[in-house]
Amino acid sequence: MNELSSRSHSVFTLKVEASSTTAGGVTSTRVARLNLIDLAGSERQTFDPHHPSAHESIRVKEAGAINRSLSALTNVIMSLSRSRRKSSAGQRQPFVRYRDSKLTFLLRDSLGGNSKTVIVACISPSAMCFGETLSTLKFAARAKHIRCA
């Protein structure tokens, strides 16, 4: 939304392809992709009706976009963790909504494909950050239950 803002997700993708041709002339290609994602934290806005400004409205829009993508990522992770439980019980697997945000669409192969995924959850020991820390730990616990194909 705002290219000057540092309050956003960062995505770095490295894609490596290796091709080889057999003596029979058959070419095979192997592809590896490394996604490094730094998620912005959930944004809570306080609005002062006595001092509205254009800058505040931009911040509110940015915060809304960040929160929508984090919510979509949470929904995907919840669907995938439910999917694992249902497949072990022999039930039909739920539909995973990767297209709800650009972030989840970019991460679809890393979350539900043939991949290895590592999530580093940053938390704070401060009592002032208890709510955010608890939310982050719950998110990491749900993500821990995902098993890629």
PDB file of C-alpha atoms in Angstrom:
ATOM      1  CA  MET A   1       0.000   0.000   0.000  1.00  0.00           C
ATOM      2  CA  ASN A   2       2.652   2.515   1.011  1.00  0.00           C
ATOM      3  CA  GLU A   3       6.111   1.809  -0.361  1.00  0.00           C
ATOM      4  CA  LEU A   4       7.699   4.108   2.227  1.00  0.00           C
ATOM      5  CA  SER A   5       6.186   2.274   5.191  1.00  0.00           C
ATOM      6  CA  SER A   6       8.205  -0.281   7.137  1.00  0.00           C
ATOM      7  CA  ARG A   7       5.002  -1.737   8.569  1.00  0.00           C
ATOM      8  CA  SER A   8       4.462  -4.559   6.111  1.00  0.00           C
ATOM      9  CA  HIS A   9       5.309  -8.179   5.405  1.00  0.00           C
ATOM     10  CA  SER A  10       8.647  -8.863   3.701  1.00  0.00           C
ATOM     11  CA  VAL A  11       8.947 -11.727   1.231  1.00  0.00           C
ATOM     12  CA  PHE A  12      12.210 -12.973  -0.278  1.00  0.00           C
ATOM     13  CA  THR A  13      12.011 -15.925  -2.684  1.00  0.00           C
ATOM     14  CA  LEU A  14      15.007 -17.753  -4.120  1.00  0.00           C
ATOM     15  CA  LYS A  15      14.222 -20.239  -6.892  1.00  0.00           C
ATOM     16  CA  VAL A  16      16.861 -22.667  -8.184  1.00  0.00           C
ATOM     17  CA  GLU A  17      16.352 -24.910 -11.214  1.00  0.00           C
ATOM     18  CA  ALA A  18      18.648 -27.739 -12.297  1.00  0.00           C
ATOM     19  CA  SER A  19      18.165 -29.495 -15.629  1.00  0.00           C
ATOM     20  CA  SER A  20      19.800 -32.695 -16.778  1.00  0.00           C
ATOM     21  CA  THR A  21      19.495 -34.670 -19.983  1.00  0.00           C
ATOM     22  CA  THR A  22      19.834 -38.443 -20.033  1.00  0.00           C
ATOM     23  CA  ALA A  23      21.593 -40.406 -22.771  1.00  0.00           C
ATOM     24  CA  GLY A  24      18.153 -41.102 -24.254  1.00  0.00           C
ATOM     25  CA  GLY A  25      17.533 -37.378 -24.746  1.00  0.00           C
ATOM     26  CA  VAL A  26      15.014 -37.032 -21.910  1.00  0.00           C
ATOM     27  CA  THR A  27      15.388 -33.780 -19.999  1.00  0.00           C
ATOM     28  CA  SER A  28      14.380 -33.609 -16.364  1.00  0.00           C
ATOM     29  CA  THR A  29      14.229 -30.476 -14.274  1.00  0.00           C
ATOM     30  CA  ARG A  30      14.380 -30.187 -10.502  1.00  0.00           C
ATOM     31  CA  VAL A  31      13.136 -27.022  -8.860  1.00  0.00           C
ATOM     32  CA  ALA A  32      13.838 -25.790  -5.338  1.00  0.00           C
ATOM     33  CA  ARG A  33      12.355 -22.689  -3.779  1.00  0.00           C
ATOM     34  CA  LEU A  34      13.339 -20.943  -0.571  1.00  0.00           C
ATOM     35  CA  ASN A  35      10.831 -18.469   0.881  1.00  0.00           C
ATOM     36  CA  LEU A  36      11.956 -16.194   3.694  1.00  0.00           C
ATOM     37  CA  ILE A  37       8.999 -14.311   5.153  1.00  0.00           C
ATOM     38  CA  ASP A  38       9.022 -11.640   7.842  1.00  0.00           C
ATOM     39  CA  LEU A  39       5.438 -11.082   8.943  1.00  0.00           C
ATOM     40  CA  ALA A  40       4.345  -7.712  10.238  1.00  0.00           C
ATOM     41  CA  GLY A  41       2.767  -7.836  13.655  1.00  0.00           C
ATOM     42  CA  SER A  42      -0.950  -7.502  14.149  1.00  0.00           C
ATOM     43  CA  GLU A  43      -1.885  -3.828  14.174  1.00  0.00           C
ATOM     44  CA  ARG A  44      -4.187  -2.259  16.712  1.00  0.00           C
ATOM     45  CA  GLN A  45      -5.192   1.315  15.995  1.00  0.00           C
ATOM     46  CA  THR A  46      -6.316   3.977  18.397  1.00  0.00           C
ATOM     47  CA  PHE A  47      -8.269   6.741  16.739  1.00  0.00           C
ATOM     48  CA  ASP A  48      -8.493  10.253  18.122  1.00  0.00           C
ATOM     49  CA  PRO A  49     -11.649  11.884  16.684  1.00  0.00           C
ATOM     50  CA  HIS A  50     -10.393  15.318  17.785  1.00  0.00           C
ATOM     51  CA  HIS A  51      -7.225  15.079  15.660  1.00  0.00           C
ATOM     52  CA  PRO A  52      -8.014  13.219  12.448  1.00  0.00           C
ATOM     53  CA  SER A  53      -5.313  13.473   9.828  1.00  0.00           C
ATOM     54  CA  ALA A  54      -4.501  12.113   6.389  1.00  0.00           C
ATOM     55  CA  HIS A  55      -1.515  10.306   7.906  1.00  0.00           C
ATOM     56  CA  GLU A  56      -3.770   8.481  10.375  1.00  0.00           C
ATOM     57  CA  SER A  57      -6.124   7.345   7.625  1.00  0.00           C
ATOM     58  CA  ILE A  58      -3.159   5.889   5.697  1.00  0.00           C
ATOM     59  CA  ARG A  59      -1.988   4.082   8.841  1.00  0.00           C
ATOM     60  CA  VAL A  60      -5.494   2.709   9.415  1.00  0.00           C
ATOM     61  CA  LYS A  61      -5.639   1.389   5.836  1.00  0.00           C
ATOM     62  CA  GLU A  62      -2.181  -0.189   6.190  1.00  0.00           C
ATOM     63  CA  ALA A  63      -3.162  -1.770   9.500  1.00  0.00           C
ATOM     64  CA  GLY A  64      -6.342  -3.148   7.942  1.00  0.00           C
ATOM     65  CA  ALA A  65      -4.395  -4.707   5.063  1.00  0.00           C
ATOM     66  CA  ILE A  66      -1.862  -6.255   7.449  1.00  0.00           C
ATOM     67  CA  ASN A  67      -4.596  -7.645   9.692  1.00  0.00           C
ATOM     68  CA  ARG A  68      -6.560  -9.075   6.736  1.00  0.00           C
ATOM     69  CA  SER A  69      -3.523 -10.948   5.419  1.00  0.00           C
ATOM     70  CA  LEU A  70      -2.629 -12.242   8.895  1.00  0.00           C
ATOM     71  CA  SER A  71      -6.225 -13.367   9.357  1.00  0.00           C
ATOM     72  CA  ALA A  72      -6.157 -15.167   5.995  1.00  0.00           C
ATOM     73  CA  LEU A  73      -2.879 -16.869   6.978  1.00  0.00           C
ATOM     74  CA  THR A  74      -4.394 -17.934  10.303  1.00  0.00           C
ATOM     75  CA  ASN A  75      -7.430 -19.362   8.479  1.00  0.00           C
ATOM     76  CA  VAL A  76      -5.190 -21.343   6.100  1.00  0.00           C
ATOM     77  CA  ILE A  77      -3.140 -22.730   8.984  1.00  0.00           C
ATOM     78  CA  MET A  78      -6.304 -23.678  10.888  1.00  0.00           C
ATOM     79  CA  SER A  79      -7.698 -25.420   7.778  1.00  0.00           C
ATOM     80  CA  LEU A  80      -4.459 -27.319   7.237  1.00  0.00           C
ATOM     81  CA  SER A  81      -4.231 -28.427  10.876  1.00  0.00           C
ATOM     82  CA  ARG A  82      -7.898 -29.546  10.760  1.00  0.00           C
ATOM     83  CA  SER A  83      -7.156 -31.291   7.469  1.00  0.00           C
ATOM     84  CA  ARG A  84      -4.456 -33.382   9.126  1.00  0.00           C
ATOM     85  CA  ARG A  85      -6.802 -34.463  11.926  1.00  0.00           C
ATOM     86  CA  LYS A  86      -9.633 -35.310   9.520  1.00  0.00           C
ATOM     87  CA  SER A  87      -7.403 -37.289   7.150  1.00  0.00           C
ATOM     88  CA  SER A  88      -6.185 -39.423  10.056  1.00  0.00           C
ATOM     89  CA  ALA A  89      -9.844 -40.022  11.022  1.00  0.00           C
ATOM     90  CA  GLY A  90     -10.776 -40.945   7.432  1.00  0.00           C
ATOM     91  CA  GLN A  91     -13.026 -37.910   6.867  1.00  0.00           C
ATOM     92  CA  ARG A  92     -13.115 -35.646   3.819  1.00  0.00           C
ATOM     93  CA  GLN A  93     -10.507 -32.891   3.901  1.00  0.00           C
ATOM     94  CA  PRO A  94     -11.714 -29.255   4.008  1.00  0.00           C
ATOM     95  CA  PHE A  95     -10.988 -26.769   1.221  1.00  0.00           C
ATOM     96  CA  VAL A  96      -7.998 -24.543   1.987  1.00  0.00           C
ATOM     97  CA  ARG A  97      -8.495 -20.919   0.901  1.00  0.00           C
ATOM     98  CA  TYR A  98      -5.032 -19.923  -0.343  1.00  0.00           C
ATOM     99  CA  ARG A  99      -6.457 -17.208  -2.634  1.00  0.00           C
ATOM    100  CA  ASP A 100      -7.868 -15.090   0.189  1.00  0.00           C
ATOM    101  CA  SER A 101      -4.687 -12.984   0.283  1.00  0.00           C
ATOM    102  CA  LYS A 102      -1.526 -12.453  -1.725  1.00  0.00           C
ATOM    103  CA  LEU A 103       0.511 -13.709   1.229  1.00  0.00           C
ATOM    104  CA  THR A 104      -1.265 -17.070   1.480  1.00  0.00           C
ATOM    105  CA  PHE A 105      -1.203 -17.465  -2.301  1.00  0.00           C
ATOM    106  CA  LEU A 106       2.589 -16.957  -2.292  1.00  0.00           C
ATOM    107  CA  LEU A 107       3.001 -19.444   0.565  1.00  0.00           C
ATOM    108  CA  ARG A 108       0.659 -22.176  -0.740  1.00  0.00           C
ATOM    109  CA  ASP A 109       3.504 -24.525  -1.751  1.00  0.00           C
ATOM    110  CA  SER A 110       5.423 -23.882   1.471  1.00  0.00           C
ATOM    111  CA  LEU A 111       2.396 -24.570   3.665  1.00  0.00           C
ATOM    112  CA  GLY A 112       0.534 -27.346   1.887  1.00  0.00           C
ATOM    113  CA  GLY A 113       2.856 -28.724  -0.745  1.00  0.00           C
ATOM    114  CA  ASN A 114       5.809 -31.080  -0.817  1.00  0.00           C
ATOM    115  CA  SER A 115       8.027 -28.929   1.372  1.00  0.00           C
ATOM    116  CA  LYS A 116       9.864 -28.454   4.614  1.00  0.00           C
ATOM    117  CA  THR A 117       8.724 -25.418   6.577  1.00  0.00           C
ATOM    118  CA  VAL A 118      10.280 -23.731   9.596  1.00  0.00           C
ATOM    119  CA  ILE A 119       8.459 -21.040  11.549  1.00  0.00           C
ATOM    120  CA  VAL A 120      10.308 -18.835  14.021  1.00  0.00           C
ATOM    121  CA  ALA A 121       7.906 -17.115  16.414  1.00  0.00           C
ATOM    122  CA  CYS A 122       9.339 -14.021  18.116  1.00  0.00           C
ATOM    123  CA  ILE A 123       7.883 -13.321  21.545  1.00  0.00           C
ATOM    124  CA  SER A 124       8.572 -10.943  24.399  1.00  0.00           C
ATOM    125  CA  PRO A 125       8.996 -11.728  28.109  1.00  0.00           C
ATOM    126  CA  SER A 126       7.471  -8.347  28.996  1.00  0.00           C
ATOM    127  CA  ALA A 127       4.130  -8.362  30.793  1.00  0.00           C
ATOM    128  CA  MET A 128       3.078  -5.438  28.583  1.00  0.00           C
ATOM    129  CA  CYS A 129       3.259  -7.758  25.553  1.00  0.00           C
ATOM    130  CA  PHE A 130       1.347 -10.651  27.122  1.00  0.00           C
ATOM    131  CA  GLY A 131      -1.564 -10.530  24.652  1.00  0.00           C
ATOM    132  CA  GLU A 132       0.677 -10.436  21.582  1.00  0.00           C
ATOM    133  CA  THR A 133       2.934 -13.163  23.000  1.00  0.00           C
ATOM    134  CA  LEU A 134      -0.029 -15.431  23.714  1.00  0.00           C
ATOM    135  CA  SER A 135      -1.452 -14.832  20.235  1.00  0.00           C
ATOM    136  CA  THR A 136       1.932 -15.625  18.640  1.00  0.00           C
ATOM    137  CA  LEU A 137       2.329 -18.825  20.667  1.00  0.00           C
ATOM    138  CA  LYS A 138      -1.174 -20.006  19.726  1.00  0.00           C
ATOM    139  CA  PHE A 139      -0.405 -19.311  16.055  1.00  0.00           C
ATOM    140  CA  ALA A 140       2.856 -21.296  16.286  1.00  0.00           C
ATOM    141  CA  ALA A 141       1.089 -24.177  18.065  1.00  0.00           C
ATOM    142  CA  ARG A 142      -1.503 -24.417  15.260  1.00  0.00           C
ATOM    143  CA  ALA A 143       1.214 -24.251  12.609  1.00  0.00           C
ATOM    144  CA  LYS A 144       3.093 -27.055  14.362  1.00  0.00           C
ATOM    145  CA  HIS A 145       0.278 -29.495  13.522  1.00  0.00           C
ATOM    146  CA  ILE A 146       0.608 -29.051   9.746  1.00  0.00           C
ATOM    147  CA  ARG A 147       2.177 -31.955   7.870  1.00  0.00           C
ATOM    148  CA  CYS A 148       3.077 -31.315   4.241  1.00  0.00           C
ATOM    149  CA  ALA A 149       2.441 -33.940   1.582  1.00  0.00           C
TER     150      ALA A 149
END
